[in-house]
PDB file of C-alpha atoms in Angstrom:
ATOM      1  CA  MET A  60     100.993  92.075  85.763  1.00 40.00           C
ATOM      2  CA  TYR A  61     100.432  95.538  84.463  1.00 40.00           C
ATOM      3  CA  LEU A  62      98.898  95.936  81.049  1.00 39.00           C
ATOM      4  CA  LEU A  63     101.382  97.370  78.621  1.00 36.00           C
ATOM      5  CA  LEU A  64     100.102 100.894  78.633  1.00 38.00           C
ATOM      6  CA  VAL A  65     100.769 103.535  76.023  1.00 35.00           C
ATOM      7  CA  LEU A  66     100.330 106.978  77.532  1.00 35.00           C
ATOM      8  CA  PHE A  67      99.055 109.701  75.299  1.00 34.00           C
ATOM      9  CA  PHE A  68      99.593 112.948  77.161  1.00 35.00           C
ATOM     10  CA  ILE A  69      96.596 115.137  76.471  1.00 35.00           C
ATOM     11  CA  LEU A  70      96.692 118.414  78.291  1.00 35.00           C
ATOM     12  CA  PHE A  71      93.372 120.034  79.130  1.00 35.00           C
ATOM     13  CA  SER A  72      93.853 123.726  79.797  1.00 33.00           C
ATOM     14  CA  LEU A  73      92.147 125.206  82.831  1.00 35.00           C
ATOM     15  CA  GLY A  74      90.119 127.430  80.547  1.00 34.00           C
ATOM     16  CA  SER A  75      88.405 124.458  78.922  1.00 40.00           C
ATOM     17  CA  ALA A  76      88.516 122.087  81.880  1.00 59.00           C
ATOM     18  CA  GLU A  77      85.817 119.442  82.016  1.00 87.00           C
ATOM     19  CA  LEU A  78      86.689 118.362  85.540  1.00 91.00           C
ATOM     20  CA  ARG A  79      86.371 120.871  88.359  1.00 94.00           C
ATOM     21  CA  ALA A  80      87.953 120.390  91.780  1.00 95.00           C
ATOM     22  CA  THR A  81      86.844 122.362  94.829  1.00 96.00           C
ATOM     23  CA  LEU A  82      88.103 122.195  98.412  1.00 96.00           C
ATOM     24  CA  TYR A  83      85.894 123.022 101.374  1.00 93.00           C
ATOM     25  CA  GLN A  84      86.849 123.315 105.001  1.00 88.00           C
ATOM     26  CA  ASN A  85      85.246 120.695 107.215  1.00 79.00           C
ATOM     27  CA  PRO A  86      86.076 121.643 110.828  1.00 75.00           C
ATOM     28  CA  GLU A  87      83.306 119.428 112.221  1.00 71.00           C
ATOM     29  CA  ALA A  88      85.022 116.320 110.837  1.00 62.00           C
ATOM     30  CA  GLY A  89      88.476 117.214 112.141  1.00 66.00           C
ATOM     31  CA  LEU A  90      90.864 120.082 112.697  1.00 79.00           C
ATOM     32  CA  ALA A  91      92.709 119.481 109.432  1.00 90.00           C
ATOM     33  CA  THR A  92      89.958 117.729 107.495  1.00 91.00           C
ATOM     34  CA  VAL A  93      88.930 119.045 104.091  1.00 94.00           C
ATOM     35  CA  THR A  94      86.178 117.997 101.711  1.00 94.00           C
ATOM     36  CA  LEU A  95      87.211 117.511  98.102  1.00 96.00           C
ATOM     37  CA  GLU A  96      84.513 117.761  95.435  1.00 96.00           C
ATOM     38  CA  LEU A  97      85.129 116.669  91.848  1.00 96.00           C
ATOM     39  CA  VAL A  98      82.476 117.722  89.319  1.00 96.00           C
ATOM     40  CA  ASN A  99      82.140 116.501  85.740  1.00 95.00           C
ATOM     41  CA  THR A 100      81.209 119.632  83.793  1.00 93.00           C
ATOM     42  CA  ALA A 101      81.310 117.813  80.444  1.00 90.00           C
ATOM     43  CA  PRO A 102      78.058 116.840  78.630  1.00 91.00           C
ATOM     44  CA  LYS A 103      79.076 113.182  78.738  1.00 91.00           C
ATOM     45  CA  THR A 104      79.674 110.420  81.250  1.00 91.00           C
ATOM     46  CA  VAL A 105      83.316 109.943  82.228  1.00 92.00           C
ATOM     47  CA  ALA A 106      85.255 107.409  84.277  1.00 92.00           C
ATOM     48  CA  LEU A 107      88.193 108.403  86.465  1.00 93.00           C
ATOM     49  CA  LEU A 108      90.941 106.027  87.573  1.00 94.00           C
ATOM     50  CA  ARG A 109      91.161 106.207  91.361  1.00 94.00           C
ATOM     51  CA  TRP A 110      94.883 105.438  91.611  1.00 94.00           C
ATOM     52  CA  ASN A 111      96.868 107.853  93.787  1.00 93.00           C
ATOM     53  CA  LEU A 112      93.756 109.945  94.439  1.00 94.00           C
ATOM     54  CA  PRO A 113      91.716 110.379  97.639  1.00 94.00           C
ATOM     55  CA  LEU A 114      89.007 108.400  95.782  1.00 92.00           C
ATOM     56  CA  ASP A 115      90.825 105.186  96.755  1.00 87.00           C
ATOM     57  CA  ASN A 116      89.810 105.167 100.417  1.00 82.00           C
ATOM     58  CA  ARG A 117      92.123 102.260 101.257  1.00 86.00           C
ATOM     59  CA  PHE A 118      95.170 104.489 101.061  1.00 88.00           C
ATOM     60  CA  GLY A 119      96.146 108.076 101.556  1.00 85.00           C
ATOM     61  CA  SER A 120      96.933 110.386  98.678  1.00 92.00           C
ATOM     62  CA  ASN A 121      99.868 112.716  98.125  1.00 93.00           C
ATOM     63  CA  SER A 122      97.822 114.787  95.674  1.00 95.00           C
ATOM     64  CA  PHE A 123      97.660 117.760  98.037  1.00 97.00           C
ATOM     65  CA  LEU A 124     100.158 120.584  98.205  1.00 96.00           C
ATOM     66  CA  VAL A 125     100.398 121.572 101.868  1.00 97.00           C
ATOM     67  CA  ARG A 126     102.593 124.490 102.922  1.00 97.00           C
ATOM     68  CA  PHE A 127     103.515 125.889 106.324  1.00 96.00           C
ATOM     69  CA  ASN A 128     105.067 129.362 106.324  1.00 91.00           C
ATOM     70  CA  GLY A 129     105.476 128.969 102.583  1.00 92.00           C
ATOM     71  CA  LEU A 130     107.447 125.711 102.799  1.00 95.00           C
ATOM     72  CA  PRO A 131     106.172 122.293 101.646  1.00 95.00           C
ATOM     73  CA  VAL A 132     105.042 119.973 104.430  1.00 95.00           C
ATOM     74  CA  THR A 133     106.282 116.373 104.509  1.00 94.00           C
ATOM     75  CA  TYR A 134     103.908 113.710 103.215  1.00 94.00           C
ATOM     76  CA  LEU A 135     103.610 110.914 105.798  1.00 93.00           C
ATOM     77  CA  GLY A 136     101.117 108.628 104.038  1.00 93.00           C
ATOM     78  CA  PRO A 137     101.687 105.618 101.758  1.00 94.00           C
ATOM     79  CA  VAL A 138     102.501 105.319  98.055  1.00 96.00           C
ATOM     80  CA  VAL A 139     101.212 102.295  96.153  1.00 96.00           C
ATOM     81  CA  LYS A 140     102.288 100.041  93.276  1.00 97.00           C
ATOM     82  CA  TYR A 141      98.994  98.943  91.701  1.00 95.00           C
ATOM     83  CA  ASP A 142      98.068  95.950  89.582  1.00 94.00           C
ATOM     84  CA  GLY A 143      95.472  96.232  86.821  1.00 88.00           C
ATOM     85  CA  PRO A 144      93.602  98.451  86.215  1.00 91.00           C
ATOM     86  CA  PHE A 145      90.302  96.710  86.888  1.00 90.00           C
ATOM     87  CA  LEU A 146      86.734  97.947  86.512  1.00 90.00           C
ATOM     88  CA  ASN A 147      86.410  98.688  90.222  1.00 90.00           C
ATOM     89  CA  ASP A 148      89.444 100.959  90.027  1.00 93.00           C
ATOM     90  CA  TYR A 149      87.275 103.560  88.269  1.00 93.00           C
ATOM     91  CA  VAL A 150      84.550 105.910  89.441  1.00 93.00           C
ATOM     92  CA  LEU A 151      81.807 107.003  87.016  1.00 92.00           C
ATOM     93  CA  LEU A 152      80.621 110.593  86.825  1.00 93.00           C
ATOM     94  CA  GLU A 153      77.534 111.463  84.789  1.00 92.00           C
ATOM     95  CA  PRO A 154      77.179 114.929  83.202  1.00 93.00           C
ATOM     96  CA  ASN A 155      77.184 117.479  86.039  1.00 93.00           C
ATOM     97  CA  GLY A 156      77.698 114.582  88.430  1.00 94.00           C
ATOM     98  CA  ALA A 157      79.898 115.049  91.476  1.00 96.00           C
ATOM     99  CA  ILE A 158      81.770 112.965  93.987  1.00 95.00           C
ATOM    100  CA  THR A 159      82.867 114.224  97.380  1.00 95.00           C
ATOM    101  CA  VAL A 160      85.314 112.769  99.845  1.00 94.00           C
ATOM    102  CA  ASP A 161      86.504 113.893 103.263  1.00 93.00           C
ATOM    103  CA  VAL A 162      90.274 113.845 103.698  1.00 93.00           C
ATOM    104  CA  SER A 163      91.927 113.987 107.119  1.00 91.00           C
ATOM    105  CA  LEU A 164      95.125 115.744 106.137  1.00 93.00           C
ATOM    106  CA  GLU A 165      96.626 115.378 109.617  1.00 92.00           C
ATOM    107  CA  ASP A 166      96.801 111.617 108.959  1.00 91.00           C
ATOM    108  CA  LEU A 167      98.780 112.164 105.751  1.00 93.00           C
ATOM    109  CA  TYR A 168     100.925 115.254 106.260  1.00 95.00           C
ATOM    110  CA  ASP A 169     103.077 116.666 109.039  1.00 94.00           C
ATOM    111  CA  PHE A 170     100.841 118.980 111.082  1.00 94.00           C
ATOM    112  CA  SER A 171     103.069 118.807 114.166  1.00 93.00           C
ATOM    113  CA  LEU A 172     103.523 122.588 114.345  1.00 93.00           C
ATOM    114  CA  PRO A 173     100.513 124.749 115.251  1.00 92.00           C
ATOM    115  CA  GLY A 174      99.823 127.620 112.897  1.00 92.00           C
ATOM    116  CA  LYS A 175      98.473 128.450 109.444  1.00 93.00           C
ATOM    117  CA  TYR A 176      98.660 125.878 106.640  1.00 95.00           C
ATOM    118  CA  ASP A 177      97.849 126.564 103.000  1.00 96.00           C
ATOM    119  CA  VAL A 178      96.272 123.593 101.210  1.00 97.00           C
ATOM    120  CA  LEU A 179      95.729 122.953  97.502  1.00 96.00           C
ATOM    121  CA  PHE A 180      94.569 119.860  95.623  1.00 97.00           C
ATOM    122  CA  GLU A 181      96.785 119.342  92.562  1.00 95.00           C
ATOM    123  CA  ALA A 182      96.743 116.068  90.652  1.00 94.00           C
ATOM    124  CA  ASP A 183      96.794 114.268  87.338  1.00 92.00           C
ATOM    125  CA  ILE A 184      94.063 111.733  86.635  1.00 92.00           C
ATOM    126  CA  MET A 185      96.046 108.773  85.291  1.00 91.00           C
ATOM    127  CA  ASP A 186      93.186 107.552  83.103  1.00 91.00           C
ATOM    128  CA  TYR A 187      90.127 109.549  81.982  1.00 92.00           C
ATOM    129  CA  ILE A 188      87.615 107.583  79.911  1.00 90.00           C
ATOM    130  CA  VAL A 189      84.711 109.156  78.033  1.00 87.00           C
ATOM    131  CA  SER A 190      82.228 106.298  77.899  1.00 75.00           C
ATOM    132  CA  GLN A 191      78.745 105.442  79.095  1.00 67.00           C
ATOM    133  CA  ASN A 192      79.665 101.763  79.012  1.00 72.00           C
ATOM    134  CA  LEU A 193      82.894 101.351  80.955  1.00 76.00           C
ATOM    135  CA  GLU A 194      83.116  97.614  80.276  1.00 79.00           C
ATOM    136  CA  SER A 195      83.407  98.298  76.537  1.00 73.00           C
ATOM    137  CA  SER A 196      86.654 100.161  77.229  1.00 72.00           C
ATOM    138  CA  PHE A 197      88.333  97.068  78.705  1.00 77.00           C
ATOM    139  CA  PRO A 198      90.916  95.707  78.582  1.00 71.00           C
ATOM    140  CA  ARG A 199      92.765  99.014  78.780  1.00 75.00           C
ATOM    141  CA  GLU A 200      95.485  99.002  76.150  1.00 66.00           C
ATOM    142  CA  THR A 201      96.016 102.751  76.465  1.00 71.00           C
ATOM    143  CA  PHE A 202      95.736 105.324  79.216  1.00 83.00           C
ATOM    144  CA  THR A 203      94.325 108.761  78.469  1.00 85.00           C
ATOM    145  CA  PRO A 204      95.500 111.033  81.284  1.00 88.00           C
ATOM    146  CA  TYR A 205      93.724 114.193  82.343  1.00 90.00           C
ATOM    147  CA  LEU A 206      96.497 116.477  83.491  1.00 89.00           C
ATOM    148  CA  GLY A 207      96.554 119.400  85.849  1.00 91.00           C
ATOM    149  CA  VAL A 208      93.412 119.189  87.996  1.00 94.00           C
ATOM    150  CA  VAL A 209      93.850 122.055  90.456  1.00 95.00           C
ATOM    151  CA  SER A 210      91.478 123.220  93.169  1.00 96.00           C
ATOM    152  CA  ASN A 211      91.075 126.480  95.012  1.00 96.00           C
ATOM    153  CA  SER A 212      93.415 127.142  97.932  1.00 96.00           C
ATOM    154  CA  LEU A 213      92.334 126.880 101.566  1.00 94.00           C
ATOM    155  CA  GLN A 214      94.005 128.053 104.749  1.00 94.00           C
ATOM    156  CA  ILE A 215      93.751 125.835 107.817  1.00 92.00           C
ATOM    157  CA  THR A 216      94.675 127.158 111.261  1.00 91.00           C
ATOM    158  CA  THR A 217      95.686 124.692 113.967  1.00 89.00           C
ATOM    159  CA  HIS A 218      96.276 125.553 117.615  1.00 87.00           C
ATOM    160  CA  ASP A 219      97.891 122.300 118.726  1.00 87.00           C
ATOM    161  CA  SER A 220     100.244 119.705 117.344  1.00 90.00           C
ATOM    162  CA  LEU A 221      98.246 117.125 115.362  1.00 88.00           C
ATOM    163  CA  ALA A 222      99.559 113.573 115.384  1.00 80.00           C
ATOM    164  CA  PRO A 223      98.993 111.266 112.386  1.00 77.00           C
ATOM    165  CA  LYS A 224      97.219 107.972 112.929  1.00 74.00           C
ATOM    166  CA  GLY A 225     100.429 106.118 112.120  1.00 69.00           C
ATOM    167  CA  MET A 226     101.282 103.321 109.759  1.00 70.00           C
ATOM    168  CA  LYS A 227      98.976 100.397 109.100  1.00 71.00           C
ATOM    169  CA  ALA A 228      99.343  97.295 111.256  1.00 66.00           C
ATOM    170  CA  PRO A 229      99.805  94.350 108.875  1.00 72.00           C
ATOM    171  CA  TYR A 230      98.926  90.747 109.510  1.00 79.00           C
ATOM    172  CA  PRO A 231     101.726  88.243 110.295  1.00 84.00           C
ATOM    173  CA  CYS A 232     103.359  86.753 107.203  1.00 91.00           C
ATOM    174  CA  SER A 233     102.849  83.039 106.759  1.00 94.00           C
ATOM    175  CA  SER A 234     105.811  80.672 106.495  1.00 95.00           C
ATOM    176  CA  GLN A 235     105.195  80.398 102.726  1.00 96.00           C
ATOM    177  CA  GLU A 236     105.085  84.182 102.338  1.00 96.00           C
ATOM    178  CA  THR A 237     108.250  84.548 104.417  1.00 96.00           C
ATOM    179  CA  SER A 238     110.020  82.027 102.191  1.00 97.00           C
ATOM    180  CA  GLN A 239     108.947  83.918  99.056  1.00 97.00           C
ATOM    181  CA  LEU A 240     110.091  87.204 100.565  1.00 97.00           C
ATOM    182  CA  ASN A 241     113.505  85.781 101.431  1.00 97.00           C
ATOM    183  CA  SER A 242     113.934  84.540  97.851  1.00 98.00           C
ATOM    184  CA  ALA A 243     112.764  87.874  96.434  1.00 98.00           C
ATOM    185  CA  ALA A 244     115.138  89.805  98.706  1.00 98.00           C
ATOM    186  CA  THR A 245     118.096  87.679  97.577  1.00 98.00           C
ATOM    187  CA  SER A 246     117.193  88.205  93.915  1.00 98.00           C
ATOM    188  CA  GLN A 247     116.639  91.924  94.506  1.00 98.00           C
ATOM    189  CA  LYS A 248     120.186  92.327  95.805  1.00 98.00           C
ATOM    190  CA  SER A 249     121.642  90.583  92.761  1.00 98.00           C
ATOM    191  CA  MET A 250     119.368  92.527  90.385  1.00 98.00           C
ATOM    192  CA  ILE A 251     120.253  95.933  91.809  1.00 98.00           C
ATOM    193  CA  ASN A 252     123.974  95.108  91.590  1.00 98.00           C
ATOM    194  CA  TYR A 253     123.523  94.301  87.900  1.00 98.00           C
ATOM    195  CA  ALA A 254     121.671  97.610  87.530  1.00 98.00           C
ATOM    196  CA  LEU A 255     124.504  99.461  89.266  1.00 98.00           C
ATOM    197  CA  THR A 256     127.011  98.064  86.786  1.00 97.00           C
ATOM    198  CA  ALA A 257     124.759  99.102  83.887  1.00 97.00           C
ATOM    199  CA  ILE A 258     124.031 102.609  85.136  1.00 97.00           C
ATOM    200  CA  ASN A 259     127.734 103.302  85.737  1.00 96.00           C
ATOM    201  CA  GLN A 260     128.314 102.835  82.001  1.00 95.00           C
ATOM    202  CA  GLY A 261     126.647 106.217  81.532  1.00 93.00           C
ATOM    203  CA  ASP A 262     124.999 107.015  78.211  1.00 94.00           C
ATOM    204  CA  SER A 263     123.743 103.795  76.615  1.00 96.00           C
ATOM    205  CA  ALA A 264     120.780 102.388  74.694  1.00 96.00           C
ATOM    206  CA  VAL A 265     119.287 100.833  77.822  1.00 97.00           C
ATOM    207  CA  TYR A 266     119.713 104.104  79.702  1.00 98.00           C
ATOM    208  CA  LYS A 267     117.844 105.984  76.957  1.00 97.00           C
ATOM    209  CA  GLU A 268     115.070 103.374  76.897  1.00 98.00           C
ATOM    210  CA  TRP A 269     114.167 103.911  80.545  1.00 98.00           C
ATOM    211  CA  PHE A 270     115.466 107.378  81.430  1.00 98.00           C
ATOM    212  CA  GLY A 271     115.512 109.249  78.120  1.00 97.00           C
ATOM    213  CA  ALA A 272     118.120 111.556  76.654  1.00 97.00           C
ATOM    214  CA  TYR A 273     121.311 111.435  78.697  1.00 97.00           C
ATOM    215  CA  THR A 274     122.597 114.497  80.486  1.00 97.00           C
ATOM    216  CA  THR A 275     125.267 114.652  83.152  1.00 97.00           C
ATOM    217  CA  ALA A 276     122.752 115.850  85.742  1.00 97.00           C
ATOM    218  CA  ARG A 277     120.187 113.127  85.021  1.00 97.00           C
ATOM    219  CA  GLY A 278     122.913 110.516  84.773  1.00 97.00           C
ATOM    220  CA  THR A 279     124.122 111.521  88.213  1.00 97.00           C
ATOM    221  CA  THR A 280     120.575 111.347  89.613  1.00 98.00           C
ATOM    222  CA  THR A 281     119.995 107.800  88.346  1.00 98.00           C
ATOM    223  CA  ALA A 282     123.441 106.566  89.401  1.00 98.00           C
ATOM    224  CA  GLU A 283     123.019 108.008  92.902  1.00 98.00           C
ATOM    225  CA  CYS A 284     119.575 106.443  93.260  1.00 98.00           C
ATOM    226  CA  ILE A 285     120.649 102.963  92.175  1.00 98.00           C
ATOM    227  CA  SER A 286     123.786 103.230  94.321  1.00 98.00           C
ATOM    228  CA  ALA A 287     121.656 104.213  97.323  1.00 98.00           C
ATOM    229  CA  ILE A 288     119.393 101.197  96.830  1.00 98.00           C
ATOM    230  CA  THR A 289     122.457  98.964  96.493  1.00 98.00           C
ATOM    231  CA  ASP A 290     124.038 100.337  99.676  1.00 97.00           C
ATOM    232  CA  ASN A 291     120.866 100.222 101.754  1.00 97.00           C
ATOM    233  CA  SER A 292     120.952  97.646 104.542  1.00 95.00           C
ATOM    234  CA  VAL A 293     117.821  98.669 106.432  1.00 96.00           C
ATOM    235  CA  VAL A 294     114.628  96.979 105.241  1.00 97.00           C
ATOM    236  CA  LYS A 295     111.679  95.146 106.760  1.00 95.00           C
ATOM    237  CA  TYR A 296     108.857  93.213 105.123  1.00 95.00           C
ATOM    238  CA  ALA A 297     105.216  92.999 106.115  1.00 94.00           C
ATOM    239  CA  CYS A 298     102.194  91.285 104.621  1.00 94.00           C
ATOM    240  CA  ASP A 299      98.823  92.749 103.670  1.00 93.00           C
ATOM    241  CA  ASP A 300      95.875  91.381 101.725  1.00 88.00           C
ATOM    242  CA  GLN A 301      94.944  94.412  99.632  1.00 91.00           C
ATOM    243  CA  PRO A 302      93.581  93.233  96.241  1.00 93.00           C
ATOM    244  CA  GLY A 303      94.852  94.813  93.026  1.00 93.00           C
ATOM    245  CA  VAL A 304      98.068  95.937  94.715  1.00 96.00           C
ATOM    246  CA  TYR A 305     101.650  94.683  94.549  1.00 97.00           C
ATOM    247  CA  ALA A 306     102.997  96.611  97.511  1.00 97.00           C
ATOM    248  CA  TYR A 307     103.082  99.952  99.277  1.00 96.00           C
ATOM    249  CA  VAL A 308     105.416 101.885 101.542  1.00 96.00           C
ATOM    250  CA  TYR A 309     105.444 105.021 103.661  1.00 95.00           C
ATOM    251  CA  PRO A 310     108.239 107.146 102.114  1.00 96.00           C
ATOM    252  CA  ALA A 311     109.044 108.887 105.404  1.00 94.00           C
ATOM    253  CA  ASP A 312     109.432 105.551 107.220  1.00 94.00           C
ATOM    254  CA  THR A 313     113.079 105.163 108.246  1.00 95.00           C
ATOM    255  CA  THR A 314     112.612 101.430 108.973  1.00 95.00           C
ATOM    256  CA  HIS A 315     111.982 100.954 105.215  1.00 97.00           C
ATOM    257  CA  THR A 316     109.082  98.573 105.763  1.00 95.00           C
ATOM    258  CA  ILE A 317     107.617  97.207 102.507  1.00 96.00           C
ATOM    259  CA  TYR A 318     104.008  96.012 102.728  1.00 96.00           C
ATOM    260  CA  CYS A 319     103.514  93.211 100.201  1.00 97.00           C
ATOM    261  CA  CYS A 320      99.988  92.623  98.927  1.00 96.00           C
ATOM    262  CA  GLU A 321      97.894  90.255  96.818  1.00 95.00           C
ATOM    263  CA  ALA A 322      99.493  90.818  93.391  1.00 97.00           C
ATOM    264  CA  PHE A 323     102.987  90.413  94.831  1.00 98.00           C
ATOM    265  CA  TRP A 324     102.480  86.760  95.687  1.00 97.00           C
ATOM    266  CA  THR A 325     101.453  85.742  92.168  1.00 96.00           C
ATOM    267  CA  ALA A 326     104.280  87.655  90.452  1.00 98.00           C
ATOM    268  CA  PRO A 327     107.376  85.758  89.257  1.00 98.00           C
ATOM    269  CA  ASN A 328     110.376  85.995  91.549  1.00 98.00           C
ATOM    270  CA  ALA A 329     112.636  87.406  88.808  1.00 97.00           C
ATOM    271  CA  GLY A 330     112.825  87.320  85.024  1.00 95.00           C
ATOM    272  CA  GLY A 331     110.484  89.584  83.071  1.00 96.00           C
ATOM    273  CA  PHE A 332     108.648  92.669  84.261  1.00 97.00           C
ATOM    274  CA  ASP A 333     106.721  93.395  87.474  1.00 97.00           C
ATOM    275  CA  THR A 334     108.548  90.677  89.370  1.00 98.00           C
ATOM    276  CA  LYS A 335     108.855  90.266  93.115  1.00 98.00           C
ATOM    277  CA  ALA A 336     112.502  91.345  93.065  1.00 98.00           C
ATOM    278  CA  GLY A 337     111.720  94.305  90.806  1.00 98.00           C
ATOM    279  CA  THR A 338     108.825  95.335  93.027  1.00 98.00           C
ATOM    280  CA  LEU A 339     111.188  95.502  96.015  1.00 98.00           C
ATOM    281  CA  ILE A 340     113.485  97.809  94.019  1.00 98.00           C
ATOM    282  CA  HIS A 341     110.466  99.935  93.051  1.00 98.00           C
ATOM    283  CA  GLU A 342     109.438 100.256  96.696  1.00 98.00           C
ATOM    284  CA  LEU A 343     112.924 100.931  98.037  1.00 98.00           C
ATOM    285  CA  SER A 344     113.282 103.793  95.561  1.00 98.00           C
ATOM    286  CA  HIS A 345     110.280 105.517  97.141  1.00 98.00           C
ATOM    287  CA  PHE A 346     111.872 106.066 100.547  1.00 98.00           C
ATOM    288  CA  SER A 347     112.777 109.696 101.088  1.00 97.00           C
ATOM    289  CA  ASN A 348     116.252 108.916 102.436  1.00 97.00           C
ATOM    290  CA  ILE A 349     117.064 106.572  99.525  1.00 98.00           C
ATOM    291  CA  CYS A 350     115.748 108.065  96.245  1.00 98.00           C
ATOM    292  CA  GLY A 351     112.400 109.716  96.999  1.00 97.00           C
ATOM    293  CA  THR A 352     110.787 108.649  93.702  1.00 98.00           C
ATOM    294  CA  ASN A 353     107.180 109.234  92.679  1.00 96.00           C
ATOM    295  CA  ASP A 354     104.620 107.224  90.717  1.00 96.00           C
ATOM    296  CA  TRP A 355     104.159 109.584  87.773  1.00 94.00           C
ATOM    297  CA  VAL A 356     103.177 106.677  85.532  1.00 91.00           C
ATOM    298  CA  TYR A 357     102.775 102.923  85.811  1.00 92.00           C
ATOM    299  CA  GLY A 358     103.526 100.093  83.407  1.00 91.00           C
ATOM    300  CA  VAL A 359     106.231  99.170  80.929  1.00 91.00           C
ATOM    301  CA  ASN A 360     105.066 101.254  77.981  1.00 86.00           C
ATOM    302  CA  GLY A 361     104.099 104.095  80.277  1.00 89.00           C
ATOM    303  CA  ALA A 362     107.652 104.163  81.642  1.00 93.00           C
ATOM    304  CA  ARG A 363     109.169 103.970  78.160  1.00 94.00           C
ATOM    305  CA  ASN A 364     107.007 106.812  76.902  1.00 92.00           C
ATOM    306  CA  LEU A 365     107.791 108.920  79.959  1.00 94.00           C
ATOM    307  CA  ALA A 366     111.502 108.539  79.167  1.00 97.00           C
ATOM    308  CA  ILE A 367     110.797 110.027  75.730  1.00 97.00           C
ATOM    309  CA  SER A 368     108.318 112.735  76.677  1.00 95.00           C
ATOM    310  CA  ASN A 369     109.631 113.843  80.070  1.00 96.00           C
ATOM    311  CA  PRO A 370     113.097 112.528  81.055  1.00 98.00           C
ATOM    312  CA  SER A 371     113.124 114.718  84.163  1.00 97.00           C
ATOM    313  CA  ARG A 372     110.121 112.813  85.473  1.00 97.00           C
ATOM    314  CA  ALA A 373     111.461 109.469  84.253  1.00 98.00           C
ATOM    315  CA  VAL A 374     114.513 109.786  86.521  1.00 98.00           C
ATOM    316  CA  ALA A 375     112.101 110.362  89.424  1.00 98.00           C
ATOM    317  CA  ASN A 376     109.633 107.558  88.586  1.00 98.00           C
ATOM    318  CA  ALA A 377     109.759 104.280  90.533  1.00 98.00           C
ATOM    319  CA  ASP A 378     108.688 101.999  87.662  1.00 97.00           C
ATOM    320  CA  ASN A 379     111.526 103.300  85.470  1.00 98.00           C
ATOM    321  CA  TYR A 380     114.077 102.158  88.045  1.00 98.00           C
ATOM    322  CA  GLU A 381     112.303  98.839  88.420  1.00 98.00           C
ATOM    323  CA  TYR A 382     112.230  98.092  84.688  1.00 98.00           C
ATOM    324  CA  PHE A 383     115.798  99.312  84.120  1.00 98.00           C
ATOM    325  CA  SER A 384     116.849  96.855  86.825  1.00 98.00           C
ATOM    326  CA  GLU A 385     114.671  93.977  85.622  1.00 98.00           C
ATOM    327  CA  VAL A 386     116.094  94.024  82.093  1.00 98.00           C
ATOM    328  CA  GLN A 387     119.565  93.473  83.589  1.00 97.00           C
ATOM    329  CA  TRP A 388     118.520  90.076  84.978  1.00 96.00           C
TER     330      TRP A 388
END
């Protein structure tokens, strides 16, 4: 289960940035491969949470802005619901220390059309810890984000259509896992129907708790999202053994396959937060043709605080839909 995380939004201006991001072209590694370098320019050791960054080499990262003829290119990689965080979810950077990673963008974004692509790394570090002894900072009761890490822009020219490597091939689900998935799917359908009834009430205390100040536009967004999840009849389930992960999906995947991982199997079926049924709602909300949500923040308190500080992001955050639905159970 997630720690209950209180997010303190601390904005570091580019003029005083202590984390520098630089993109380099790497044509020898691949036609659309770039090298990302992150440098700690602060006079102190820092730890960066890897979540949703290219630093987690198990998954892709949607932290790049890729444009073709000025228009955003579709992200084809996965998005992940993490458990934790744990010590190994962080990378340490000493003063003036750097970490580099090669990223094959053609495996994550739609490079099907030959031509010129403009690429920029643009991300928030979900947790930025100033500490020489990372263990002393655990357990993490608060997240300290580092917002607005932006790199230089690169232009990549391709001469052929580049095909992505495709979605991950999972292992077959066991009979026990299949049974748990069937129970979770049944509970998910009941839970999202309860959520639909609640969201159709419009402005309410529970709406404000998870989505912030009510406006007609945001109310419409949340109602349409929950209605779309309720009406969806296309879904598949697959099993994976990734540690520290509840589940992941590929938002562009029209089969709506949900890959359930290690933390999913130990979660309660329903009742409480970060349940199996709630996780399925979280994942369904990510699909582009259902809601197209992001993972701006994780965790119960993170979602609550996002509703207060940035309602526009709250109505586009997967955990907010999950927790709104779970409290209806």
